[in-house]
Backbone as JSON, one array per atom type, in Angstrom:
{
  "sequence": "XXXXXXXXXXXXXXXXXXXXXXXXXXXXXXXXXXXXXXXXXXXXXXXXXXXXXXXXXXXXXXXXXXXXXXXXXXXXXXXXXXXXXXXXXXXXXXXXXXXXXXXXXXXXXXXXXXXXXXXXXXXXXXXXXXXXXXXXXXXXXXXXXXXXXXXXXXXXXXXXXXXXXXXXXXXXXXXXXXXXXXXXXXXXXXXXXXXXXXXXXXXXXXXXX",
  "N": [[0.84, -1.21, 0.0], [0.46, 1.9, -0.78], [1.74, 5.53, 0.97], [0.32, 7.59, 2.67], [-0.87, 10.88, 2.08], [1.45, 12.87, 2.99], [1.73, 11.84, 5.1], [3.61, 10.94, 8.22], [5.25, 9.58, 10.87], [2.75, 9.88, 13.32], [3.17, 9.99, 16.13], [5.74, 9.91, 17.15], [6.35, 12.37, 16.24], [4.41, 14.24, 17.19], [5.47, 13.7, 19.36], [8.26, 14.85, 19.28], [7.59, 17.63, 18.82], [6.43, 17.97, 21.15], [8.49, 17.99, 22.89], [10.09, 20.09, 21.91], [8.89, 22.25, 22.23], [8.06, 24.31, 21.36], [8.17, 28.05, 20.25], [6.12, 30.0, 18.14], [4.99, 32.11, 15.58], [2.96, 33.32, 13.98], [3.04, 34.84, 10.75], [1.17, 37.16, 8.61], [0.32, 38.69, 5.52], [-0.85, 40.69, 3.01], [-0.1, 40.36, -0.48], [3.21, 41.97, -1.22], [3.24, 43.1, 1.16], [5.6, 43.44, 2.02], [6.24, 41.6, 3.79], [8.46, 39.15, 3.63], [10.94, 39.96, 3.21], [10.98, 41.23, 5.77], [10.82, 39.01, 7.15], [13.23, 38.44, 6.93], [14.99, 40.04, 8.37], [14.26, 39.87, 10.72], [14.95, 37.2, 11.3], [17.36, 37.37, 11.39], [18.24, 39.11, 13.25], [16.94, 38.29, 15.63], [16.95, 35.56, 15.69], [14.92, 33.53, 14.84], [13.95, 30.74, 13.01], [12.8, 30.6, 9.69], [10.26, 29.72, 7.95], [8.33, 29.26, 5.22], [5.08, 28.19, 4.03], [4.52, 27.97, 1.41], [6.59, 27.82, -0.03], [7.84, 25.47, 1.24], [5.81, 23.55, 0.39], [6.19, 23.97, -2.3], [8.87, 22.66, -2.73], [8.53, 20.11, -1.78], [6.56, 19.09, -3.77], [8.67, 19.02, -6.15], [10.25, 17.32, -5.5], [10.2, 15.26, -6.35], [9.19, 13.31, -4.37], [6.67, 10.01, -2.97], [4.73, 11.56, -1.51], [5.72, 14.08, -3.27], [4.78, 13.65, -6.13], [1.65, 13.93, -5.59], [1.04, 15.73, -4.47], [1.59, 17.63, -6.48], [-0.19, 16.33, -9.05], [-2.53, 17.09, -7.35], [-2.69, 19.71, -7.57], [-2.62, 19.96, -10.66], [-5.06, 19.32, -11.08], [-6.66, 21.27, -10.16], [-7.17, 20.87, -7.31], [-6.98, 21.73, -3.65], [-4.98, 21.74, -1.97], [-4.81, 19.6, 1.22], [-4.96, 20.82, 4.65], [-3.54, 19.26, 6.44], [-1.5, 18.45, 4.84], [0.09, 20.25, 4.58], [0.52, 21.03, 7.25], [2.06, 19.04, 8.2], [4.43, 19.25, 6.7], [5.44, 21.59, 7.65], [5.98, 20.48, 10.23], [8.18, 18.7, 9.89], [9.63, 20.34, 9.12], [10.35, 21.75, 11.14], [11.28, 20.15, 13.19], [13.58, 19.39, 12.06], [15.36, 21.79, 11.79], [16.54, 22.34, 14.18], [16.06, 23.91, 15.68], [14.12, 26.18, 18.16], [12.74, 28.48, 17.57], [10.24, 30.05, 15.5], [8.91, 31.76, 12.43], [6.25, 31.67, 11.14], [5.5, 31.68, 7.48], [2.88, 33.16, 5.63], [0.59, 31.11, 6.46], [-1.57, 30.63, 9.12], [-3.55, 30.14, 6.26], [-6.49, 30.06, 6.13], [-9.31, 29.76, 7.92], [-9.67, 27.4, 8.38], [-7.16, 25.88, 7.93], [-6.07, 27.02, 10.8], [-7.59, 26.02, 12.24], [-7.01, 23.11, 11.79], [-4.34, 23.63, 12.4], [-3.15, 23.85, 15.03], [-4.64, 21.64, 16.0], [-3.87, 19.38, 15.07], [-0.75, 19.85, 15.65], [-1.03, 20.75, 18.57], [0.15, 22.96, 19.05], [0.34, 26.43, 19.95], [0.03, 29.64, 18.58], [2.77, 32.31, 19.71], [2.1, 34.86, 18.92], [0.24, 36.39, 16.4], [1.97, 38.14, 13.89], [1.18, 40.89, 11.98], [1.13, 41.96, 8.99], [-0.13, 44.75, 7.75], [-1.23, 46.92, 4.91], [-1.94, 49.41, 2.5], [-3.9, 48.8, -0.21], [-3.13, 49.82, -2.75], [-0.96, 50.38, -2.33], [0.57, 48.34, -2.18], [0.03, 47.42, -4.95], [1.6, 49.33, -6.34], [4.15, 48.4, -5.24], [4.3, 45.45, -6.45], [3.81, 46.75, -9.05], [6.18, 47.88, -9.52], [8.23, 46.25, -8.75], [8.13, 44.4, -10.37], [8.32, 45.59, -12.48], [5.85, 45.15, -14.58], [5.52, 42.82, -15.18], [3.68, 40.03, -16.89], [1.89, 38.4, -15.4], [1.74, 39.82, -13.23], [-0.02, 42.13, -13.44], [-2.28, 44.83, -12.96], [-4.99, 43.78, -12.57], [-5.14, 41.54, -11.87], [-3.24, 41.99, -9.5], [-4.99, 42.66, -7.6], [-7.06, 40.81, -7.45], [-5.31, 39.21, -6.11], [-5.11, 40.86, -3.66], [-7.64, 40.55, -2.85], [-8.63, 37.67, -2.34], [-6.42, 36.97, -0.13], [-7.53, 39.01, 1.69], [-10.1, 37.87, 2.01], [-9.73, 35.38, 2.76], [-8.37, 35.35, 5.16], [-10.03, 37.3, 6.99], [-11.48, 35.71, 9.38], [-9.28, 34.06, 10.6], [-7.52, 36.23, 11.28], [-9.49, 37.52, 13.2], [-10.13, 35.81, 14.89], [-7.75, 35.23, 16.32], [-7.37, 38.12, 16.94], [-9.18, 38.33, 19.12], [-8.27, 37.03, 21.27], [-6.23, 38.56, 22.06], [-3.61, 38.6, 20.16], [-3.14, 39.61, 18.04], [-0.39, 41.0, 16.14], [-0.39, 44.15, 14.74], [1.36, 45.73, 12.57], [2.05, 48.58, 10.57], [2.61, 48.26, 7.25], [3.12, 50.43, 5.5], [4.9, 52.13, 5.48], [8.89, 52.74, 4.86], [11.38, 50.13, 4.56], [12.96, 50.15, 6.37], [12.11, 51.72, 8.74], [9.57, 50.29, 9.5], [10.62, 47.66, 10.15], [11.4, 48.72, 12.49], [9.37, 48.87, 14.26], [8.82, 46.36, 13.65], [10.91, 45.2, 15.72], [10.33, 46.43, 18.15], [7.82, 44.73, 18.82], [9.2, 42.13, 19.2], [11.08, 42.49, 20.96], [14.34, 43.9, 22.75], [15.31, 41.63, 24.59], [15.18, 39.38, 23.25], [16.95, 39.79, 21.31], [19.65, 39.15, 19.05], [22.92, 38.13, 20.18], [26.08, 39.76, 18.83]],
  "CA": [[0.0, 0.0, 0.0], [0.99, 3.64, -0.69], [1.89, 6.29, 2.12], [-1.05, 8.58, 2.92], [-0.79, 12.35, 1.43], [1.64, 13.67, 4.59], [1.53, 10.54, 6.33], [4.68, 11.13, 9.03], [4.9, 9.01, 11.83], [1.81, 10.88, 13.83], [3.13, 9.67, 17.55], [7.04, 10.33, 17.09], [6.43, 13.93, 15.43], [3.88, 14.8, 18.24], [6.36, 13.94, 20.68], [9.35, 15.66, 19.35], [7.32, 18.7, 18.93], [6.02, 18.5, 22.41], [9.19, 18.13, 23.62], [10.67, 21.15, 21.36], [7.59, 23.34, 23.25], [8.6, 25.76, 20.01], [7.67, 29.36, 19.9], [5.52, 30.13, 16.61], [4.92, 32.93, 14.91], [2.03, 33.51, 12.1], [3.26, 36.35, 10.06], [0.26, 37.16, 7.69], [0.48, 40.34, 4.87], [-1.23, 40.83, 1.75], [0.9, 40.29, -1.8], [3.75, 42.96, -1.93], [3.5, 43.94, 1.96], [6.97, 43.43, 2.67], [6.88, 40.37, 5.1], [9.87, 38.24, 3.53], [11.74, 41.64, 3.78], [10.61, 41.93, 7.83], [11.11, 38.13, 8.02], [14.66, 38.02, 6.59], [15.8, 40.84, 9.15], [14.19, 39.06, 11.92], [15.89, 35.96, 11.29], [19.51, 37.52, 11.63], [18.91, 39.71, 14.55], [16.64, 37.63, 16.57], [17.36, 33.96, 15.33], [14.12, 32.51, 14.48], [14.11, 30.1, 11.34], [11.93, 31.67, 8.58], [9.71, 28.94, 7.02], [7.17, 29.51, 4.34], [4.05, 27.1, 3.66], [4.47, 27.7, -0.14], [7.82, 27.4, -0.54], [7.37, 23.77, 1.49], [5.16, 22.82, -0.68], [7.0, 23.3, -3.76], [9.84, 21.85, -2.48], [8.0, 18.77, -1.75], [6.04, 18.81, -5.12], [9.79, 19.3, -6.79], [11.26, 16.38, -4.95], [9.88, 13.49, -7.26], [8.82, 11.83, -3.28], [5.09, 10.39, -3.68], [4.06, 13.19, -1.88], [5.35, 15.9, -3.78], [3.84, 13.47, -7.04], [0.25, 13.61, -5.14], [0.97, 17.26, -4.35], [1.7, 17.76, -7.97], [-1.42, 15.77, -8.95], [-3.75, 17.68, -6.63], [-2.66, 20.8, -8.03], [-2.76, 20.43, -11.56], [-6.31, 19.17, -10.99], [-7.0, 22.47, -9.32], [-7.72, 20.42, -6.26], [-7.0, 22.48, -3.13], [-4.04, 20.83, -0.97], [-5.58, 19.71, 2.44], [-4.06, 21.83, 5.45], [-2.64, 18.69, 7.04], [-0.16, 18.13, 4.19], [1.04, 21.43, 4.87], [1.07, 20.64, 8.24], [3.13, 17.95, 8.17], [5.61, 19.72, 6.06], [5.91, 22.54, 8.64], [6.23, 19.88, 11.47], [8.98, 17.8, 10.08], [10.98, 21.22, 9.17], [10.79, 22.68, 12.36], [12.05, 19.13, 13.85], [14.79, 19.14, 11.37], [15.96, 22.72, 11.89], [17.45, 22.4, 15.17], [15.47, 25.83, 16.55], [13.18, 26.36, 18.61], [11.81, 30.01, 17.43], [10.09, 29.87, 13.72], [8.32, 32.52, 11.42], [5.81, 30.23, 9.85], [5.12, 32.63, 6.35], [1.53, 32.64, 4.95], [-0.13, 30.47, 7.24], [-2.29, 29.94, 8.56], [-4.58, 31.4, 5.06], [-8.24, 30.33, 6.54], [-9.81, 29.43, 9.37], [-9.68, 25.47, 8.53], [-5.82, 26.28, 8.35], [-5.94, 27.27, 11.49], [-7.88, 25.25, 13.5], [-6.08, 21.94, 11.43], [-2.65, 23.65, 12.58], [-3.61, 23.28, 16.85], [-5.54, 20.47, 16.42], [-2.64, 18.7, 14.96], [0.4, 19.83, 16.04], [-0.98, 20.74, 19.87], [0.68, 24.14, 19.53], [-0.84, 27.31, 20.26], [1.09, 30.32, 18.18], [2.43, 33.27, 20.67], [1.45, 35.68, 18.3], [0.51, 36.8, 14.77], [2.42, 39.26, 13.32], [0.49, 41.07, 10.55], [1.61, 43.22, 7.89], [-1.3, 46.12, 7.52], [-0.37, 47.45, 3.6], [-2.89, 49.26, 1.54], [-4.35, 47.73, -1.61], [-2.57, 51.12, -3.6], [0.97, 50.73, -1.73], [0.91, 46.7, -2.92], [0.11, 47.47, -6.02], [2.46, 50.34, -6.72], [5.31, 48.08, -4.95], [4.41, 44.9, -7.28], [4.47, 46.83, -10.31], [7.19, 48.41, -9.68], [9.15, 45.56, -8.82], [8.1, 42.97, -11.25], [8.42, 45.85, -13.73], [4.81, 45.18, -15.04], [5.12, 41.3, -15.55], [2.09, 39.49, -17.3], [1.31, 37.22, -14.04], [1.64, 40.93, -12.17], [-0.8, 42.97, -13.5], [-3.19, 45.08, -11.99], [-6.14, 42.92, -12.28], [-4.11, 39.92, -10.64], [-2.75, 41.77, -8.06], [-5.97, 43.08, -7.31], [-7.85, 39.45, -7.21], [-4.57, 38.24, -5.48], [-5.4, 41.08, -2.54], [-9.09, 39.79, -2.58], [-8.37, 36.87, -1.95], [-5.97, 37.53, 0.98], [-7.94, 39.63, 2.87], [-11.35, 36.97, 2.39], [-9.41, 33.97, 3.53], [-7.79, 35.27, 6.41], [-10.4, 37.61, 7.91], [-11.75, 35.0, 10.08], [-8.03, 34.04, 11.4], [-7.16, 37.45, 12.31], [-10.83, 38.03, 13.65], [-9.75, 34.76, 16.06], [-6.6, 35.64, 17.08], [-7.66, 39.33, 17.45], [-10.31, 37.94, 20.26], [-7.21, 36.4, 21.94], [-5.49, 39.6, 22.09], [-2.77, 38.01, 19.98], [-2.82, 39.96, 16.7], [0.22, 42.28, 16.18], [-0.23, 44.51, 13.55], [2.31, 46.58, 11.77], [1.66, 49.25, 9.45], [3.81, 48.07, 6.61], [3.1, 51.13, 4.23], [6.46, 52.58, 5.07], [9.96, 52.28, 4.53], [11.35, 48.95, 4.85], [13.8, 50.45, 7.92], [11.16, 52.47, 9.65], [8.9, 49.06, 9.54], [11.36, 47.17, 11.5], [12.0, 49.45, 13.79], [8.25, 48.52, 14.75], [9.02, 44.66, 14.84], [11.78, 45.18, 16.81], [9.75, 46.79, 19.26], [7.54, 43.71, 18.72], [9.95, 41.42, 19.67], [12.0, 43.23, 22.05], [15.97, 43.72, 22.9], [15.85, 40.26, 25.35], [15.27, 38.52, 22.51], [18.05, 40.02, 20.27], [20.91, 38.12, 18.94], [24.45, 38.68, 20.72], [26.73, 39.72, 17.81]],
  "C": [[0.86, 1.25, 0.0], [0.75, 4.09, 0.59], [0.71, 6.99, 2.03], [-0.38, 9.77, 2.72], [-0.28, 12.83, 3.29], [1.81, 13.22, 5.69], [2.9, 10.89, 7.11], [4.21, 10.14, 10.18], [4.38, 10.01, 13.46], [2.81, 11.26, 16.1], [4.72, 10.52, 17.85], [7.19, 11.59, 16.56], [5.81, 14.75, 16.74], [5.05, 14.93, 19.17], [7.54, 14.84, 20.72], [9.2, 16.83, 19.29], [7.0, 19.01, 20.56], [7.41, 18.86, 23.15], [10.51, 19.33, 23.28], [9.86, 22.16, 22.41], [8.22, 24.35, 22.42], [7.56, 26.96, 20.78], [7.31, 29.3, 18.91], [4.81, 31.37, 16.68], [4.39, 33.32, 13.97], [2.82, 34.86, 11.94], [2.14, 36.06, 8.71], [0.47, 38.45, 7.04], [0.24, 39.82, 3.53], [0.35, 40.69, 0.51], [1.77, 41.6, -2.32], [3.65, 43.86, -0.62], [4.71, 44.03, 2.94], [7.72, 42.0, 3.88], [7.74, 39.41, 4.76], [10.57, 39.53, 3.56], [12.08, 41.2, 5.3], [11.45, 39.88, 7.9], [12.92, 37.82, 8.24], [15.8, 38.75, 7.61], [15.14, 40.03, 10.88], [14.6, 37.49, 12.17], [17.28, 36.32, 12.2], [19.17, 38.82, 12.85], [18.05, 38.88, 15.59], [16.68, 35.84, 16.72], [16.1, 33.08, 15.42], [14.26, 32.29, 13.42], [12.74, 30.76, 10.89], [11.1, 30.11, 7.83], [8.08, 29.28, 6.27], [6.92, 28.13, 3.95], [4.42, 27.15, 2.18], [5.38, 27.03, -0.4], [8.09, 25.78, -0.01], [6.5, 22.68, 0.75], [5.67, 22.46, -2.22], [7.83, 22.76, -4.05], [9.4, 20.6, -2.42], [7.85, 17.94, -3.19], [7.41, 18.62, -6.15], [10.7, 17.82, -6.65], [10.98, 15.07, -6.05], [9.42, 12.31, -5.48], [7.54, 11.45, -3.97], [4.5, 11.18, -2.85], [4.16, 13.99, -2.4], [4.21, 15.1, -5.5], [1.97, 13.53, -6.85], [-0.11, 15.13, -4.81], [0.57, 17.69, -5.53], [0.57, 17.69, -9.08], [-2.71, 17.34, -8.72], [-3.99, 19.04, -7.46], [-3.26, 21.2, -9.35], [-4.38, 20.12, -11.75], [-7.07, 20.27, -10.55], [-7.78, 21.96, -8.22], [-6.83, 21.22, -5.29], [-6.14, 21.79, -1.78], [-4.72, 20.41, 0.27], [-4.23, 20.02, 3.24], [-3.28, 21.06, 6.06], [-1.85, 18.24, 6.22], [0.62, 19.23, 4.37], [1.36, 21.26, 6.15], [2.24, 20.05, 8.96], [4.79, 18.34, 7.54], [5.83, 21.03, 7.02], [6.81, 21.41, 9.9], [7.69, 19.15, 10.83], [10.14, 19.22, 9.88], [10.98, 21.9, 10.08], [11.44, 21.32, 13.17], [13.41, 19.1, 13.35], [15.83, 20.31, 11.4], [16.58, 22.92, 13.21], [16.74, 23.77, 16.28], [14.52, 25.36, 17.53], [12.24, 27.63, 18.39], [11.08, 29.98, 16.06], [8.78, 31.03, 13.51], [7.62, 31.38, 10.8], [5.12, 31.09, 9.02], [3.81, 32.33, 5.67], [0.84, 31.79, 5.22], [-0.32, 30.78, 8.22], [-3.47, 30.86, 7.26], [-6.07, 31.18, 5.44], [-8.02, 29.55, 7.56], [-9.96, 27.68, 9.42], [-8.23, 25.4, 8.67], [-5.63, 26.12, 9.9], [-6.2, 26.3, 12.92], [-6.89, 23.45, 13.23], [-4.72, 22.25, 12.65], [-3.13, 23.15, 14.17], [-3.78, 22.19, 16.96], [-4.51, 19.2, 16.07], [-1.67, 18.58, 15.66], [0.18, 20.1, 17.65], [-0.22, 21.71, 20.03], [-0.05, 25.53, 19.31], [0.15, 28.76, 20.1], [1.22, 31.67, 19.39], [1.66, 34.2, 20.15], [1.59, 35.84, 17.2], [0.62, 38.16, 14.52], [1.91, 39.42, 11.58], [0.45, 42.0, 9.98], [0.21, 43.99, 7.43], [-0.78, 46.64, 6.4], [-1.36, 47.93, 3.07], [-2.98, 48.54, 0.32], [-3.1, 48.5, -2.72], [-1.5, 50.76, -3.25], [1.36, 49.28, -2.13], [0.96, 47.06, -4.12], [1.33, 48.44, -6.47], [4.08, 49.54, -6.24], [5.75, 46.86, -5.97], [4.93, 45.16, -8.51], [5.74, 47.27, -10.54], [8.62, 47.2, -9.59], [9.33, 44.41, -9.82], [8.17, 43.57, -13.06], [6.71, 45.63, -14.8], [4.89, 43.93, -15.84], [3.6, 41.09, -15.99], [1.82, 38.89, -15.98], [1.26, 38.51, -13.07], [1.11, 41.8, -12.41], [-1.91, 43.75, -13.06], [-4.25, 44.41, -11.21], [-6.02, 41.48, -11.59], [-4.03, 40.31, -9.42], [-3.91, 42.17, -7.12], [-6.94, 41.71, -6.82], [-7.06, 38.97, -6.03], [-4.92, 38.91, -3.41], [-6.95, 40.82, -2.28], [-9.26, 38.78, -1.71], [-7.89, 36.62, -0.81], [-6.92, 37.56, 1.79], [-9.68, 38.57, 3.24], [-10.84, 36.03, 3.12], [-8.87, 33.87, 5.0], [-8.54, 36.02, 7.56], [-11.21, 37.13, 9.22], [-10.53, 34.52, 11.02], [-7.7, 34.81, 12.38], [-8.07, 38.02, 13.37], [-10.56, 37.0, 15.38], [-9.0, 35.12, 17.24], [-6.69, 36.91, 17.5], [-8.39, 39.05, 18.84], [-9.83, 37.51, 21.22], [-5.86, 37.71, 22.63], [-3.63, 38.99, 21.68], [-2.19, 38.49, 18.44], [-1.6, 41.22, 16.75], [0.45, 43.08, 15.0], [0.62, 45.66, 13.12], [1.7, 47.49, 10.23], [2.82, 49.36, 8.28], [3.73, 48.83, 5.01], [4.38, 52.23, 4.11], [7.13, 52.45, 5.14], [10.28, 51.34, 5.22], [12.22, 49.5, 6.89], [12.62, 50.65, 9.43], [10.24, 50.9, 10.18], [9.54, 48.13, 10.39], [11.7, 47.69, 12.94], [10.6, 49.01, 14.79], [8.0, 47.58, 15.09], [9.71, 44.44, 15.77], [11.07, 45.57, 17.84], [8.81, 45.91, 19.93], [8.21, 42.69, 19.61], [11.13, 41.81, 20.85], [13.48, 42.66, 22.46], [16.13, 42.69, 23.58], [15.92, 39.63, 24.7], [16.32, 38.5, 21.31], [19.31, 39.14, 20.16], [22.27, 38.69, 19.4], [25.19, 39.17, 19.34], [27.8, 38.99, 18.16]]
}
């Protein structure tokens, strides 16, 4: 018999997470509001690992395992990954990274996300850090950076912040109720913007040089 989509051994993953007792970190921000920027500087001064759900996924799908071929699959079917394969691919790279602090990028994106991630992994994030960007200051940063790519055109990036802000306002609506949402106004300069996570995260947590 084939592995199950994500299948990890459920008992031995639980445990090594329990016994990590990680810190986690949603960082959520619309398309083009700077949060691989923010995450890449909070890596190197406060030393949490940086992991993005996408980029786990395509790595998977890339690998030739049979999950990334079932990933692969799902996709081109325009079937809609289920949240515990992403799961699973968070959990084994935060076991494998040696940390205990992690940025987990673009997750959770809805409220089945969300409740999957807990209900799984038995961890309960400290807080989500969430990039606040207007619709105008994305767009004007996309085009500008992608140069006015076909896949980056107005009417994309426009669907792409639609999208966004439908899937996650139930998340943030959660975690807001928790007093757990930290939001950043990430419509100005990339410096100034840190200066705001840093304050976030505060100097005990800074990295020695």
């Amino acid at each position: 018999m084939g592995t199950a989509v994500g299948a990890v051994d459920n008992k031995e993953t639980a445990r090594s997470l329990a016994d990590l007792n990680p810190s986690v970190v949603f960082v959520l921000g619309g398309p083009g509001s700077g949060k691989g920027t923010q995450c890449a500087n909070i890596v190197k001064h406060f030393g949490y690992t940086h992991l993005s759900a996408g980029d786990l996924l395509r790595a998977e799908r890339n690998s030739g395992s049979e999950n990334g071929t079932m990933i692969s699959n799902m996709i081109k079917e325009g079937q809609i990954v289920p949240a515990v394969v992403t799961i699973k691919l968070l959990e084994r790279a935060m076991l494998e990274s040696g940390n205990d602090k992690f940025l987990i990028d673009g997750f959770p994106r809805n409220e089945e996300n969300r409740a999957a991630f807990e209900d799984v992994t038995k961890i309960v994030p400290s807080f989500v850090l969430y990039f606040d960007c207007s619709e105008e200051e994305m767009e004007r940063r996309l085009l500008s950076r992608n140069q006015g790519r076909e896949d980056d055109n107005v009417e994309t990036i426009r669907k792409r912040f639609k999208v966004f802000l439908e899937s996650t306002k139930k998340v943030l609506e959660y975690y807001n109720a928790q007093g757990k949402v930290r939001k950043i106004d990430a419509g100005r300069p990339i410096e100034e913007v840190f200066q705001s996570v840093k304050g976030i995260f505060g100097p005990k947590n800074e990295k020695a040089d």
